[in-house]
Amino acid sequence: MDKILVTGSNPLAGSVRISGSKNATLPILCASLLSSGPTTITNLPQLRDVDTMLAVLTTLGVKIEKKGPSSVILDTGACDQYEAPYELVKTMRASVLVIGPLLGRIGKAKVSLPGGCAIGSRPIDLHLKGLNRLGANIELSDGYVNLTAAGLKGTDIYLDFPSVGATENLIMAAVLAKGETIIAGAAKEPEVVDLANFLNRGGAKITGAGTDRIKITGVKELQPVEYQIIPDRIEAGTFMVAAAITKGDICIKGVVADHLRAVITKLQEAGVQMVDDKEGFRVYTRGRAGLAGRAGLADRAGLAGDLRPVNIRTLPHPGFPTDMQAQLMALMSVTEGVSLIEEMVFENRFMHVAELNRMGAQIKIEGHGALVSGVKSLSAAPVMATDLRASAALVLAGLAAKGTTEISRIYHLDRGYERLEEKLRGLGAEIERISD
Ligand code: UD1
């Protein structure tokens, strides 16, 4: 199994380009099932989760043709299968996003129920309740959920929690349903908006995406289209923290600031400097800017990287994203003072705390909160990645630690970050991947 070795201390410098959004790509790949013909997706990130979704679509009869590293053509003309098997769903929960389009297209879906995962039990009850209201019959047997529908009908749906996946599955199911569907209490994430934009380009009638009330007026059919995925806001946020934690000065290309308001505001509150100009999105710590920083004068003036602790509470969009919680915790663990980080979206998303503490961080979990007492510096240690964003937090901690940190189980990282170590190396980080 591969490991990552990361050696701390270099302030990052230079520029980096953000890849396509993983969480926008996965539902859009599924949504291609709703039209019959060749859909072209560009700005496709090269990730293990994307490969897994392409494998799920292949089992459903979709013909896939890669056009270069970041473009794919999905020919859905021959899609006649409707089962997403356990072997694939167990490796990626987002496989359940085929349910909505399969019901819409062939009126049947059989999908393995996703089990628990490292960040909680993560049920799909909201998906199923909404699909049932649209007219799907649902049976659970042998670890699978079987859904059938003799024509879905538009209806009013209310989500008790703005689940991203449930909102996406229901939009996709409703697009070809008869009549009008309203999803109240919908998720407002940019990835939901990207899905709606993709579907609308093919002829769907979806309004209100990005608000908590989405209206879908059913249409008879969708046309296959060409579509470019939005940049990955979580990858962008992770690089912002990488700049801050190394007291660097980097330019991030492909940031949609509007997708990252909460993260940007919190980092600014912590004292991180940011400028959005035509070159890209520049992130640096005070004192590193301009000539003074480059000449090292800032260090002498004692200004470099004097960050402040900030409290963070994760919430559905536009709140602070849970997918950035671990990375901010890594930053706060080396920011003098005390910060409180509360996780309100997932029940068990502090697996990285024990690993950060092994590197000398002082973090105490109390209920759904983590109290972080910033230390002057972390020290390298062998650590284990536990989930995707936790892995990113360990890489960030390694960038700020004394010595060489060895991170194992990095397959988690490959699920959701495209060539992370290569991109960080391009910014001057000492990081390499080794095979065990
Ligand atoms: C998506 C993202 C993930 C992100 C999360 C929250 C993708 C592929 N993944 O995951 O990176 O961390 O949004 O922003 O887009 N819940 C229920 N019942 C349901 C569905 C969800 O109780 O039927 C709960 C979950 O257990 C969790 C919360 O709702 O506590 C949020 O989950 P949800 O928004 O659905 O996350 P995902 O779509 O799985």
Tab-separated table of C-alpha atoms and ligand atoms in Angstrom:
chain	number	residue	atom	x	y	z
A	1	MET	CA	0.000	0.000	0.000
A	2	ASP	CA	1.233	3.503	-0.810
A	3	LYS	CA	2.316	5.959	1.862
A	4	ILE	CA	3.008	9.670	1.802
A	5	LEU	CA	6.103	11.189	3.342
A	6	VAL	CA	5.828	14.894	4.029
A	7	THR	CA	8.528	17.047	5.567
A	8	GLY	CA	7.560	20.294	7.230
A	9	SER	CA	8.822	23.827	7.157
A	10	ASN	CA	8.898	25.129	3.544
A	11	PRO	CA	6.565	28.124	3.028
A	12	LEU	CA	4.612	27.278	-0.125
A	13	ALA	CA	4.987	29.586	-3.125
A	14	GLY	CA	3.828	29.631	-6.721
A	15	SER	CA	0.538	28.834	-8.357
A	16	VAL	CA	-1.749	25.827	-8.515
A	17	ARG	CA	-4.821	24.969	-10.623
A	18	ILE	CA	-7.918	23.479	-9.045
A	19	SER	CA	-9.472	20.404	-10.679
A	20	GLY	CA	-13.127	19.705	-11.378
A	21	SER	CA	-15.387	19.167	-8.389
A	22	LYS	CA	-15.700	15.560	-7.226
A	23	ASN	CA	-19.065	16.139	-5.609
A	24	ALA	CA	-20.475	17.810	-8.721
A	25	THR	CA	-19.059	15.151	-11.040
A	26	LEU	CA	-20.588	12.135	-9.285
A	27	PRO	CA	-24.289	13.156	-9.554
A	28	ILE	CA	-23.791	14.597	-13.058
A	29	LEU	CA	-22.316	11.300	-14.277
A	30	CYS	CA	-25.441	9.581	-12.883
A	31	ALA	CA	-27.723	12.183	-14.445
A	32	SER	CA	-26.354	11.288	-17.880
A	33	LEU	CA	-28.574	8.175	-17.550
A	34	LEU	CA	-31.618	10.396	-18.024
A	35	SER	CA	-30.922	11.065	-21.683
A	36	SER	CA	-30.331	8.569	-24.417
A	37	GLY	CA	-27.197	9.266	-26.431
A	38	PRO	CA	-23.663	10.575	-25.968
A	39	THR	CA	-23.123	13.008	-23.079
A	40	THR	CA	-19.717	14.699	-22.909
A	41	ILE	CA	-18.335	15.782	-19.544
A	42	THR	CA	-15.264	18.020	-19.371
A	43	ASN	CA	-13.114	19.226	-16.473
A	44	LEU	CA	-13.577	15.723	-15.086
A	45	PRO	CA	-11.256	15.203	-12.082
A	46	GLN	CA	-9.015	12.115	-12.129
A	47	LEU	CA	-10.065	10.453	-8.903
A	48	ARG	CA	-10.778	6.997	-7.586
A	49	ASP	CA	-14.397	7.941	-6.769
A	50	VAL	CA	-14.929	9.048	-10.366
A	51	ASP	CA	-13.507	5.722	-11.607
A	52	THR	CA	-15.837	3.892	-9.222
A	53	MET	CA	-18.845	5.795	-10.560
A	54	LEU	CA	-17.781	5.057	-14.140
A	55	ALA	CA	-17.583	1.364	-13.143
A	56	VAL	CA	-21.127	1.550	-11.698
A	57	LEU	CA	-22.386	3.108	-14.944
A	58	THR	CA	-20.588	0.425	-16.982
A	59	THR	CA	-22.471	-2.299	-15.064
A	60	LEU	CA	-25.692	-0.484	-16.040
A	61	GLY	CA	-24.798	-0.767	-19.733
A	62	VAL	CA	-23.335	2.698	-20.326
A	63	LYS	CA	-20.477	2.808	-22.851
A	64	ILE	CA	-17.653	4.988	-21.636
A	65	GLU	CA	-14.983	6.573	-23.774
A	66	LYS	CA	-12.221	8.621	-22.148
A	67	LYS	CA	-11.182	11.625	-24.247
A	68	GLY	CA	-7.913	12.677	-22.676
A	69	PRO	CA	-7.372	12.855	-18.938
A	70	SER	CA	-10.239	15.185	-18.044
A	71	SER	CA	-12.981	14.469	-20.519
A	72	VAL	CA	-15.318	11.539	-20.973
A	73	ILE	CA	-18.127	10.579	-23.344
A	74	LEU	CA	-20.939	8.531	-21.831
A	75	ASP	CA	-23.098	6.733	-24.340
A	76	THR	CA	-26.207	5.827	-22.407
A	77	GLY	CA	-28.129	4.539	-25.440
A	78	ALA	CA	-27.790	0.886	-24.434
A	79	CYS	CA	-28.444	1.280	-20.689
A	80	ASP	CA	-30.809	-1.541	-19.763
A	81	GLN	CA	-29.460	-2.828	-16.428
A	82	TYR	CA	-30.684	-1.434	-13.136
A	83	GLU	CA	-28.562	-3.037	-10.397
A	84	ALA	CA	-25.704	-1.318	-8.556
A	85	PRO	CA	-23.870	-4.177	-6.808
A	86	TYR	CA	-22.559	-4.325	-3.238
A	87	GLU	CA	-18.901	-4.550	-4.363
A	88	LEU	CA	-19.117	-1.048	-5.823
A	89	VAL	CA	-21.577	0.637	-3.443
A	90	LYS	CA	-19.572	-0.465	-0.397
A	91	THR	CA	-16.540	1.424	-1.715
A	92	MET	CA	-18.529	4.601	-2.442
A	93	ARG	CA	-21.866	5.666	-0.952
A	94	ALA	CA	-22.494	8.142	-3.746
A	95	SER	CA	-23.342	5.100	-5.930
A	96	VAL	CA	-26.874	5.457	-4.510
A	97	LEU	CA	-27.227	8.504	-6.772
A	98	VAL	CA	-28.071	6.168	-9.657
A	99	ILE	CA	-31.447	5.424	-8.015
A	100	GLY	CA	-33.211	8.643	-9.068
A	101	PRO	CA	-32.129	8.530	-12.736
A	102	LEU	CA	-32.768	4.769	-13.062
A	103	LEU	CA	-36.296	5.197	-11.720
A	104	GLY	CA	-36.849	8.111	-14.071
A	105	ARG	CA	-35.481	6.251	-17.085
A	106	ILE	CA	-36.535	2.611	-16.682
A	107	GLY	CA	-38.799	2.634	-13.649
A	108	LYS	CA	-36.634	0.203	-11.687
A	109	ALA	CA	-33.558	0.301	-9.503
A	110	LYS	CA	-31.827	-2.255	-7.305
A	111	VAL	CA	-29.031	-0.809	-5.251
A	112	SER	CA	-27.045	-2.252	-2.379
A	113	LEU	CA	-27.746	-0.334	0.827
A	114	PRO	CA	-24.629	1.589	1.816
A	115	GLY	CA	-23.416	0.543	5.240
A	116	GLY	CA	-21.848	2.776	7.850
A	117	CYS	CA	-18.663	4.632	7.087
A	118	ALA	CA	-15.874	6.199	9.059
A	119	ILE	CA	-17.842	9.421	9.549
A	120	GLY	CA	-21.109	7.982	10.793
A	121	SER	CA	-24.049	5.741	9.974
A	122	ARG	CA	-25.237	7.958	7.070
A	123	PRO	CA	-28.654	6.477	6.257
A	124	ILE	CA	-30.553	7.127	2.988
A	125	ASP	CA	-34.001	7.381	4.588
A	126	LEU	CA	-34.583	10.908	3.212
A	127	HIS	CA	-33.823	9.722	-0.333
A	128	LEU	CA	-36.261	6.821	0.020
A	129	LYS	CA	-39.059	8.840	1.669
A	130	GLY	CA	-38.980	11.399	-1.130
A	131	LEU	CA	-38.835	8.734	-3.859
A	132	ASN	CA	-41.805	7.022	-2.240
A	133	ARG	CA	-43.760	10.283	-2.396
A	134	LEU	CA	-42.934	10.486	-6.116
A	135	GLY	CA	-44.622	7.096	-6.488
A	136	ALA	CA	-41.834	4.543	-6.105
A	137	ASN	CA	-42.532	1.245	-4.345
A	138	ILE	CA	-39.684	0.367	-2.051
A	139	GLU	CA	-38.670	-3.014	-0.663
A	140	LEU	CA	-35.613	-3.914	1.312
A	141	SER	CA	-34.203	-7.411	1.030
A	142	ASP	CA	-30.811	-9.119	1.332
A	143	GLY	CA	-29.036	-5.819	1.918
A	144	TYR	CA	-30.473	-4.302	-1.241
A	145	VAL	CA	-33.159	-1.695	-1.785
A	146	ASN	CA	-35.498	-2.549	-4.665
A	147	LEU	CA	-37.486	0.287	-6.167
A	148	THR	CA	-40.123	0.116	-8.862
A	149	ALA	CA	-42.400	2.765	-10.317
A	150	ALA	CA	-44.978	2.627	-13.032
A	151	GLY	CA	-44.427	6.274	-13.937
A	152	LEU	CA	-43.371	8.791	-11.301
A	153	LYS	CA	-45.709	11.694	-10.486
A	154	GLY	CA	-44.713	15.167	-9.371
A	155	THR	CA	-45.460	15.956	-5.719
A	156	ASP	CA	-44.518	18.118	-2.730
A	157	ILE	CA	-41.537	16.873	-0.745
A	158	TYR	CA	-40.156	18.270	2.481
A	159	LEU	CA	-36.691	17.240	3.656
A	160	ASP	CA	-36.229	17.193	7.446
A	161	PHE	CA	-32.550	17.920	6.838
A	162	PRO	CA	-31.083	19.529	3.686
A	163	SER	CA	-29.308	16.353	2.577
A	164	VAL	CA	-27.177	16.968	-0.507
A	165	GLY	CA	-27.525	13.429	-1.848
A	166	ALA	CA	-31.283	13.238	-1.206
A	167	THR	CA	-31.843	16.588	-2.951
A	168	GLU	CA	-29.833	15.395	-5.966
A	169	ASN	CA	-31.514	11.987	-6.172
A	170	LEU	CA	-34.963	13.581	-5.952
A	171	ILE	CA	-34.201	16.216	-8.593
A	172	MET	CA	-33.034	13.469	-10.951
A	173	ALA	CA	-36.104	11.320	-10.266
A	174	ALA	CA	-38.476	14.271	-10.751
A	175	VAL	CA	-37.042	15.541	-14.040
A	176	LEU	CA	-38.955	13.014	-16.183
A	177	ALA	CA	-41.919	12.637	-13.758
A	178	LYS	CA	-45.378	13.801	-14.749
A	179	GLY	CA	-46.226	17.258	-13.417
A	180	GLU	CA	-44.592	19.498	-10.880
A	181	THR	CA	-42.382	18.570	-7.933
A	182	ILE	CA	-41.431	20.947	-5.150
A	183	ILE	CA	-38.530	20.034	-2.878
A	184	ALA	CA	-38.756	22.195	0.231
A	185	GLY	CA	-35.906	22.199	2.724
A	186	ALA	CA	-33.557	21.371	-0.172
A	187	ALA	CA	-29.766	21.452	0.037
A	188	LYS	CA	-28.276	24.666	-1.389
A	189	GLU	CA	-24.739	23.438	-2.161
A	190	PRO	CA	-23.071	24.666	-5.402
A	191	GLU	CA	-22.914	21.027	-6.554
A	192	VAL	CA	-26.742	20.859	-6.476
A	193	VAL	CA	-26.810	23.990	-8.645
A	194	ASP	CA	-24.293	22.439	-11.057
A	195	LEU	CA	-26.473	19.338	-11.392
A	196	ALA	CA	-29.538	21.492	-12.120
A	197	ASN	CA	-27.571	23.520	-14.693
A	198	PHE	CA	-26.472	20.310	-16.412
A	199	LEU	CA	-30.027	18.953	-16.514
A	200	ASN	CA	-31.499	22.281	-17.671
A	201	ARG	CA	-29.013	22.415	-20.534
A	202	GLY	CA	-30.500	19.099	-21.717
A	203	GLY	CA	-34.034	20.484	-21.564
A	204	ALA	CA	-35.095	19.937	-17.935
A	205	LYS	CA	-37.192	22.588	-16.199
A	206	ILE	CA	-35.649	23.166	-12.799
A	207	THR	CA	-35.836	26.471	-10.945
A	208	GLY	CA	-34.730	27.487	-7.455
A	209	ALA	CA	-31.558	25.349	-7.284
A	210	GLY	CA	-29.297	27.065	-4.762
A	211	THR	CA	-32.297	27.965	-2.584
A	212	ASP	CA	-34.165	25.746	-0.147
A	213	ARG	CA	-37.165	25.446	-2.485
A	214	ILE	CA	-36.550	23.741	-5.802
A	215	LYS	CA	-39.262	23.390	-8.428
A	216	ILE	CA	-39.022	20.732	-11.102
A	217	THR	CA	-41.561	20.639	-13.916
A	218	GLY	CA	-41.420	17.231	-15.548
A	219	VAL	CA	-40.474	17.000	-19.232
A	220	LYS	CA	-40.892	14.073	-21.662
A	221	GLU	CA	-37.214	13.605	-22.489
A	222	LEU	CA	-33.758	15.091	-22.084
A	223	GLN	CA	-31.189	15.708	-24.790
A	224	PRO	CA	-27.569	14.590	-24.332
A	225	VAL	CA	-25.262	17.610	-23.938
A	226	GLU	CA	-21.673	18.655	-23.421
A	227	TYR	CA	-20.987	20.080	-19.970
A	228	GLN	CA	-18.037	21.452	-17.999
A	229	ILE	CA	-17.877	20.621	-14.270
A	230	ILE	CA	-17.327	23.474	-11.759
A	231	PRO	CA	-13.996	23.680	-9.888
A	232	ASP	CA	-13.688	21.764	-6.621
A	233	ARG	CA	-14.320	24.214	-3.789
A	234	ILE	CA	-12.996	21.795	-1.151
A	235	GLU	CA	-9.737	21.270	-3.015
A	236	ALA	CA	-9.445	25.071	-3.308
A	237	GLY	CA	-10.118	25.474	0.430
A	238	THR	CA	-7.528	22.818	1.231
A	239	PHE	CA	-4.865	24.746	-0.735
A	240	MET	CA	-5.873	27.957	1.063
A	241	VAL	CA	-5.126	26.223	4.364
A	242	ALA	CA	-1.884	24.799	2.919
A	243	ALA	CA	-0.739	28.368	2.199
A	244	ALA	CA	-1.739	29.548	5.663
A	245	ILE	CA	-0.241	26.652	7.626
A	246	THR	CA	3.154	26.987	5.885
A	247	LYS	CA	3.075	30.805	6.073
A	248	GLY	CA	3.314	30.723	2.309
A	249	ASP	CA	2.165	32.907	-0.550
A	250	ILE	CA	0.351	31.101	-3.337
A	251	CYS	CA	-1.962	31.859	-6.234
A	252	ILE	CA	-4.870	29.427	-6.652
A	253	LYS	CA	-6.372	29.292	-10.138
A	254	GLY	CA	-9.975	28.233	-10.511
A	255	VAL	CA	-11.428	29.493	-7.218
A	256	VAL	CA	-15.107	30.467	-7.348
A	257	ALA	CA	-15.063	32.699	-4.280
A	258	ASP	CA	-18.824	32.662	-4.037
A	259	HIS	CA	-18.731	28.893	-3.396
A	260	LEU	CA	-16.356	29.376	-0.487
A	261	ARG	CA	-17.667	32.418	1.381
A	262	ALA	CA	-17.721	30.794	4.830
A	263	VAL	CA	-14.215	29.334	4.457
A	264	ILE	CA	-12.769	32.582	3.094
A	265	THR	CA	-14.398	34.636	5.853
A	266	LYS	CA	-13.170	32.311	8.596
A	267	LEU	CA	-9.621	32.270	7.225
A	268	GLN	CA	-9.670	36.068	7.004
A	269	GLU	CA	-10.963	36.235	10.575
A	270	ALA	CA	-7.946	34.097	11.504
A	271	GLY	CA	-5.676	36.668	9.843
A	272	VAL	CA	-5.030	34.958	6.492
A	273	GLN	CA	-4.743	37.481	3.653
A	274	MET	CA	-6.551	36.939	0.376
A	275	VAL	CA	-6.789	38.840	-2.876
A	276	ASP	CA	-8.980	37.758	-5.781
A	277	ASP	CA	-7.542	39.222	-8.984
A	278	LYS	CA	-7.294	38.275	-12.627
A	279	GLU	CA	-4.179	36.151	-12.020
A	280	GLY	CA	-6.078	33.953	-9.612
A	281	PHE	CA	-6.851	33.843	-5.914
A	282	ARG	CA	-3.826	34.859	-3.889
A	283	VAL	CA	-3.503	33.534	-0.323
A	284	TYR	CA	-0.741	34.587	2.047
A	285	THR	CA	-0.107	35.353	5.679
A	286	ARG	CA	0.485	38.882	6.860
A	287	GLY	CA	4.059	39.984	6.438
A	288	ARG	CA	4.669	37.602	3.544
A	289	ALA	CA	3.139	39.947	1.022
A	290	GLY	CA	5.127	41.862	-1.526
A	291	LEU	CA	8.768	42.822	-1.325
A	292	ALA	CA	8.990	42.925	2.448
A	293	GLY	CA	7.918	39.313	2.635
A	294	ARG	CA	10.223	38.202	-0.152
A	295	ALA	CA	13.210	39.950	1.409
A	296	GLY	CA	12.511	38.256	4.729
A	297	LEU	CA	11.847	41.637	6.361
A	298	ALA	CA	8.481	40.469	7.555
A	299	ASP	CA	10.042	37.756	9.687
A	300	ARG	CA	12.330	40.291	11.282
A	301	ALA	CA	9.387	42.543	11.970
A	302	GLY	CA	7.728	39.585	13.639
A	303	LEU	CA	4.708	39.773	11.380
A	304	ALA	CA	4.895	36.558	9.426
A	305	GLY	CA	1.998	34.241	10.003
A	306	ASP	CA	0.634	35.717	13.177
A	307	LEU	CA	-2.727	33.997	12.984
A	308	ARG	CA	-5.552	34.087	15.512
A	309	PRO	CA	-7.768	31.229	16.660
A	310	VAL	CA	-11.335	31.168	15.296
A	311	ASN	CA	-14.389	29.161	16.315
A	312	ILE	CA	-16.027	27.080	13.619
A	313	ARG	CA	-19.383	25.348	13.383
A	314	THR	CA	-20.057	23.179	10.350
A	315	LEU	CA	-23.476	23.606	8.758
A	316	PRO	CA	-25.194	22.922	5.446
A	317	HIS	CA	-24.302	25.444	2.687
A	318	PRO	CA	-23.871	28.420	2.887
A	319	GLY	CA	-22.598	27.482	6.349
A	320	PHE	CA	-19.054	26.313	6.951
A	321	PRO	CA	-18.597	23.023	5.027
A	322	THR	CA	-18.061	19.859	7.025
A	323	ASP	CA	-15.634	18.810	4.280
A	324	MET	CA	-13.271	21.620	5.421
A	325	GLN	CA	-13.544	20.950	9.157
A	326	ALA	CA	-10.516	18.644	9.470
A	327	GLN	CA	-8.270	20.983	7.451
A	328	LEU	CA	-9.223	24.010	9.590
A	329	MET	CA	-8.560	21.951	12.681
A	330	ALA	CA	-5.028	21.228	11.443
A	331	LEU	CA	-4.506	24.989	11.020
A	332	MET	CA	-5.965	25.823	14.437
A	333	SER	CA	-3.775	23.174	16.076
A	334	VAL	CA	-0.728	25.359	15.279
A	335	THR	CA	-2.427	28.718	15.896
A	336	GLU	CA	-1.726	30.083	19.347
A	337	GLY	CA	-4.858	30.354	21.493
A	338	VAL	CA	-7.970	28.239	21.903
A	339	SER	CA	-10.603	27.514	19.277
A	340	LEU	CA	-13.824	25.532	19.386
A	341	ILE	CA	-14.703	23.471	16.328
A	342	GLU	CA	-18.234	22.066	16.275
A	343	GLU	CA	-19.346	19.367	13.837
A	344	MET	CA	-23.088	19.701	13.236
A	345	VAL	CA	-23.506	17.724	9.979
A	346	PHE	CA	-22.002	14.295	10.705
A	347	GLU	CA	-22.142	12.400	13.959
A	348	ASN	CA	-18.599	11.020	14.022
A	349	ARG	CA	-16.257	13.182	12.077
A	350	PHE	CA	-13.360	13.640	14.489
A	351	MET	CA	-11.309	10.575	13.538
A	352	HIS	CA	-8.389	12.870	12.673
A	353	VAL	CA	-8.175	14.240	16.240
A	354	ALA	CA	-6.301	11.248	17.677
A	355	GLU	CA	-3.859	11.337	14.756
A	356	LEU	CA	-3.247	15.103	15.083
A	357	ASN	CA	-2.691	14.610	18.820
A	358	ARG	CA	-0.043	11.981	18.024
A	359	MET	CA	1.785	14.804	16.232
A	360	GLY	CA	1.697	16.954	19.359
A	361	ALA	CA	-1.595	18.802	18.829
A	362	GLN	CA	-3.701	19.499	21.906
A	363	ILE	CA	-7.274	18.737	20.959
A	364	LYS	CA	-10.007	17.524	23.275
A	365	ILE	CA	-13.338	16.219	22.003
A	366	GLU	CA	-16.448	17.107	23.982
A	367	GLY	CA	-19.682	15.905	22.433
A	368	HIS	CA	-19.955	17.338	18.941
A	369	GLY	CA	-17.236	19.900	19.657
A	370	ALA	CA	-13.442	19.814	19.664
A	371	LEU	CA	-11.488	22.219	21.812
A	372	VAL	CA	-8.197	23.014	20.111
A	373	SER	CA	-5.390	24.601	22.133
A	374	GLY	CA	-2.871	25.799	19.558
A	375	VAL	CA	0.719	24.668	20.046
A	376	LYS	CA	3.882	26.370	18.716
A	377	SER	CA	4.702	23.478	16.425
A	378	LEU	CA	3.790	19.901	15.632
A	379	SER	CA	6.279	17.073	15.413
A	380	ALA	CA	6.378	14.398	12.740
A	381	ALA	CA	4.940	10.965	13.530
A	382	PRO	CA	3.645	7.953	11.665
A	383	VAL	CA	-0.099	8.555	11.245
A	384	MET	CA	-3.003	6.858	9.541
A	385	ALA	CA	-5.541	8.400	7.184
A	386	THR	CA	-9.082	7.508	8.249
A	387	ASP	CA	-11.270	9.227	5.684
A	388	LEU	CA	-10.859	11.544	2.739
A	389	ARG	CA	-10.774	14.962	4.415
A	390	ALA	CA	-9.003	13.620	7.520
A	391	SER	CA	-6.210	12.491	5.187
A	392	ALA	CA	-5.918	16.004	3.789
A	393	ALA	CA	-5.700	17.386	7.341
A	394	LEU	CA	-2.798	15.047	8.099
A	395	VAL	CA	-0.933	16.176	4.971
A	396	LEU	CA	-1.475	19.803	6.047
A	397	ALA	CA	-0.287	19.034	9.583
A	398	GLY	CA	2.763	17.301	8.073
A	399	LEU	CA	3.548	20.452	6.086
A	400	ALA	CA	3.715	22.384	9.362
A	401	ALA	CA	5.463	19.751	11.486
A	402	LYS	CA	9.116	19.377	12.415
A	403	GLY	CA	10.554	16.315	10.696
A	404	THR	CA	9.080	13.833	8.229
A	405	THR	CA	5.535	12.599	8.772
A	406	GLU	CA	4.607	9.224	7.323
A	407	ILE	CA	0.937	8.932	6.374
A	408	SER	CA	-0.439	5.481	5.651
A	409	ARG	CA	-3.769	4.347	4.155
A	410	ILE	CA	-3.658	7.195	1.674
A	411	TYR	CA	-6.075	5.459	-0.689
A	412	HIS	CA	-8.631	7.695	1.044
A	413	LEU	CA	-6.794	10.717	-0.346
A	414	ASP	CA	-6.856	9.338	-3.890
A	415	ARG	CA	-10.648	9.115	-3.698
A	416	GLY	CA	-11.031	12.865	-3.722
A	417	TYR	CA	-7.822	14.832	-4.426
A	418	GLU	CA	-6.303	14.838	-7.891
A	419	ARG	CA	-2.500	14.469	-7.734
A	420	LEU	CA	-2.346	16.256	-4.369
A	421	GLU	CA	1.299	15.510	-3.668
A	422	GLU	CA	2.314	16.526	-7.198
A	423	LYS	CA	0.450	19.845	-6.896
A	424	LEU	CA	1.973	20.511	-3.457
A	425	ARG	CA	5.449	19.656	-4.763
A	426	GLY	CA	4.881	22.231	-7.514
A	427	LEU	CA	4.443	24.787	-4.716
A	428	GLY	CA	7.726	23.769	-3.096
A	429	ALA	CA	6.528	21.222	-0.550
A	430	GLU	CA	8.734	18.287	0.325
A	431	ILE	CA	6.298	15.483	-0.205
A	432	GLU	CA	6.567	12.106	-1.881
A	433	ARG	CA	4.578	8.932	-2.340
A	434	ILE	CA	6.266	5.636	-1.615
A	435	SER	CA	5.124	2.069	-2.094
A	436	ASP	CA	5.317	-0.066	1.011
B	1	UD1	C1	-22.416	15.027	0.446
B	1	UD1	C2	-20.977	15.076	-0.008
B	1	UD1	C3	-20.030	15.007	1.181
B	1	UD1	C4	-20.385	16.095	2.190
B	1	UD1	C5	-21.871	16.050	2.545
B	1	UD1	C6	-22.299	17.193	3.432
B	1	UD1	C7	-21.113	14.034	-2.190
B	1	UD1	C8	-20.759	12.869	-3.060
B	1	UD1	N1	-20.738	13.962	-0.903
B	1	UD1	O1	-22.600	13.753	1.071
B	1	UD1	O2	-18.701	15.191	0.714
B	1	UD1	O3	-19.636	15.881	3.371
B	1	UD1	O4	-22.669	16.099	1.351
B	1	UD1	O5	-22.006	18.399	2.858
B	1	UD1	O6	-21.662	15.021	-2.645
B	1	UD1	N2	-28.753	12.003	6.249
B	1	UD1	C9	-29.814	11.305	6.768
B	1	UD1	N3	-30.664	10.672	5.907
B	1	UD1	C10	-30.496	10.697	4.559
B	1	UD1	C11	-29.419	11.434	4.032
B	1	UD1	C12	-28.556	12.086	4.905
B	1	UD1	O7	-29.978	11.244	7.986
B	1	UD1	O8	-31.298	10.100	3.848
B	1	UD1	C13	-27.822	12.709	7.151
B	1	UD1	C14	-26.397	12.132	7.072
B	1	UD1	O9	-26.239	10.991	7.900
B	1	UD1	C15	-25.576	13.310	7.537
B	1	UD1	C16	-26.364	14.519	6.986
B	1	UD1	O10	-27.673	14.047	6.720
B	1	UD1	O11	-25.543	13.378	8.925
B	1	UD1	C17	-25.777	15.126	5.733
B	1	UD1	O12	-25.706	14.153	4.722
B	1	UD1	P1	-25.843	14.489	3.174
B	1	UD1	O13	-25.996	15.950	2.988
B	1	UD1	O14	-26.846	13.585	2.590
B	1	UD1	O15	-24.411	14.066	2.655
B	1	UD1	P2	-24.078	13.243	1.361
B	1	UD1	O16	-24.964	13.638	0.241
B	1	UD1	O17	-23.956	11.793	1.703
